[in-house]
Amino acid sequence: EAFAVLEREAAELVLAALDREQIEALLGSVFGDVPNLALVSERLYQATSGNPRETMELLQSLVGRAVALTRM
């Protein structure tokens, strides 16, 4: 029942690609002012082409493994 209601009432939301500055701002909001933020942001942009979902998935992966905090 709940899934039927969700399917019936939900609307698809199409998000525009994030640009380099938006990805850097996103990373800055998560990690603060850390070294290599611009470099990591650029690599994230290159890997995802700004796709919001892919960007968030990679960011969550970095945070989950604490990679970004120890290697930035």
PDB file of C-alpha atoms in Angstrom:
ATOM      1  CA  GLU A   1       0.000   0.000   0.000  1.00  0.00           C
ATOM      2  CA  ALA A   2       2.702   2.506   0.934  1.00  0.00           C
ATOM      3  CA  PHE A   3       4.629   1.888  -2.284  1.00  0.00           C
ATOM      4  CA  ALA A   4       1.454   2.291  -4.331  1.00  0.00           C
ATOM      5  CA  VAL A   5       0.791   5.662  -2.723  1.00  0.00           C
ATOM      6  CA  LEU A   6       4.381   6.721  -3.261  1.00  0.00           C
ATOM      7  CA  GLU A   7       4.313   5.655  -6.893  1.00  0.00           C
ATOM      8  CA  ARG A   8       1.030   7.453  -7.475  1.00  0.00           C
ATOM      9  CA  GLU A   9       1.933  10.672  -5.664  1.00  0.00           C
ATOM     10  CA  ALA A  10       5.632  11.039  -6.432  1.00  0.00           C
ATOM     11  CA  ALA A  11       6.913  13.251  -9.202  1.00  0.00           C
ATOM     12  CA  GLU A  12      10.152  12.771 -11.070  1.00  0.00           C
ATOM     13  CA  LEU A  13      12.678  15.474 -10.360  1.00  0.00           C
ATOM     14  CA  VAL A  14      15.275  16.131 -13.036  1.00  0.00           C
ATOM     15  CA  LEU A  15      18.406  17.791 -11.701  1.00  0.00           C
ATOM     16  CA  ALA A  16      20.818  19.804 -13.795  1.00  0.00           C
ATOM     17  CA  ALA A  17      24.472  18.835 -13.796  1.00  0.00           C
ATOM     18  CA  LEU A  18      26.635  20.467 -11.155  1.00  0.00           C
ATOM     19  CA  ASP A  19      29.410  22.713 -12.389  1.00  0.00           C
ATOM     20  CA  ARG A  20      32.943  22.750 -11.000  1.00  0.00           C
ATOM     21  CA  GLU A  21      32.209  25.598  -8.587  1.00  0.00           C
ATOM     22  CA  GLN A  22      29.125  23.868  -7.204  1.00  0.00           C
ATOM     23  CA  ILE A  23      31.047  20.661  -6.574  1.00  0.00           C
ATOM     24  CA  GLU A  24      33.808  22.582  -4.829  1.00  0.00           C
ATOM     25  CA  ALA A  25      31.212  24.369  -2.679  1.00  0.00           C
ATOM     26  CA  LEU A  26      29.604  21.012  -1.832  1.00  0.00           C
ATOM     27  CA  LEU A  27      32.928  19.505  -0.784  1.00  0.00           C
ATOM     28  CA  GLY A  28      33.763  22.640   1.188  1.00  0.00           C
ATOM     29  CA  SER A  29      30.461  22.372   3.053  1.00  0.00           C
ATOM     30  CA  VAL A  30      31.334  18.795   4.034  1.00  0.00           C
ATOM     31  CA  PHE A  31      35.056  19.083   4.792  1.00  0.00           C
ATOM     32  CA  GLY A  32      35.586  22.781   5.453  1.00  0.00           C
ATOM     33  CA  ASP A  33      38.663  24.652   4.286  1.00  0.00           C
ATOM     34  CA  VAL A  34      41.099  21.781   3.789  1.00  0.00           C
ATOM     35  CA  PRO A  35      44.191  21.436   1.589  1.00  0.00           C
ATOM     36  CA  ASN A  36      43.664  20.146  -1.963  1.00  0.00           C
ATOM     37  CA  LEU A  37      39.942  20.887  -1.968  1.00  0.00           C
ATOM     38  CA  ALA A  38      40.105  22.326  -5.496  1.00  0.00           C
ATOM     39  CA  LEU A  39      42.086  19.321  -6.761  1.00  0.00           C
ATOM     40  CA  VAL A  40      39.680  16.778  -5.275  1.00  0.00           C
ATOM     41  CA  SER A  41      36.713  18.801  -6.549  1.00  0.00           C
ATOM     42  CA  GLU A  42      38.128  18.819 -10.065  1.00  0.00           C
ATOM     43  CA  ARG A  43      38.733  15.076  -9.995  1.00  0.00           C
ATOM     44  CA  LEU A  44      35.227  14.473  -8.706  1.00  0.00           C
ATOM     45  CA  TYR A  45      33.857  16.652 -11.502  1.00  0.00           C
ATOM     46  CA  GLN A  46      35.879  14.768 -14.106  1.00  0.00           C
ATOM     47  CA  ALA A  47      34.717  11.405 -12.749  1.00  0.00           C
ATOM     48  CA  THR A  48      31.032  12.348 -12.663  1.00  0.00           C
ATOM     49  CA  SER A  49      30.678  15.010 -15.366  1.00  0.00           C
ATOM     50  CA  GLY A  50      28.704  16.899 -12.728  1.00  0.00           C
ATOM     51  CA  ASN A  51      25.985  14.268 -12.419  1.00  0.00           C
ATOM     52  CA  PRO A  52      24.426  15.091  -9.014  1.00  0.00           C
ATOM     53  CA  ARG A  53      23.656  11.493  -8.061  1.00  0.00           C
ATOM     54  CA  GLU A  54      27.064  10.181  -9.040  1.00  0.00           C
ATOM     55  CA  THR A  55      28.725  13.119  -7.277  1.00  0.00           C
ATOM     56  CA  MET A  56      26.854  12.372  -4.048  1.00  0.00           C
ATOM     57  CA  GLU A  57      27.553   8.642  -4.289  1.00  0.00           C
ATOM     58  CA  LEU A  58      31.300   9.209  -4.686  1.00  0.00           C
ATOM     59  CA  LEU A  59      31.316  11.809  -1.923  1.00  0.00           C
ATOM     60  CA  GLN A  60      29.463   9.441   0.416  1.00  0.00           C
ATOM     61  CA  SER A  61      31.928   6.699  -0.456  1.00  0.00           C
ATOM     62  CA  LEU A  62      34.878   8.940   0.377  1.00  0.00           C
ATOM     63  CA  VAL A  63      33.329   9.996   3.668  1.00  0.00           C
ATOM     64  CA  GLY A  64      32.285   6.439   4.536  1.00  0.00           C
ATOM     65  CA  ARG A  65      35.804   5.162   4.098  1.00  0.00           C
ATOM     66  CA  ALA A  66      37.334   8.290   5.674  1.00  0.00           C
ATOM     67  CA  VAL A  67      39.557   8.517   2.598  1.00  0.00           C
ATOM     68  CA  ALA A  68      38.859  12.166   1.972  1.00  0.00           C
ATOM     69  CA  LEU A  69      39.685  13.188   5.513  1.00  0.00           C
ATOM     70  CA  THR A  70      43.024  11.417   5.663  1.00  0.00           C
ATOM     71  CA  ARG A  71      44.309  12.091   2.154  1.00  0.00           C
ATOM     72  CA  MET A  72      43.190  15.625   1.411  1.00  0.00           C
TER      73      MET A  72
END
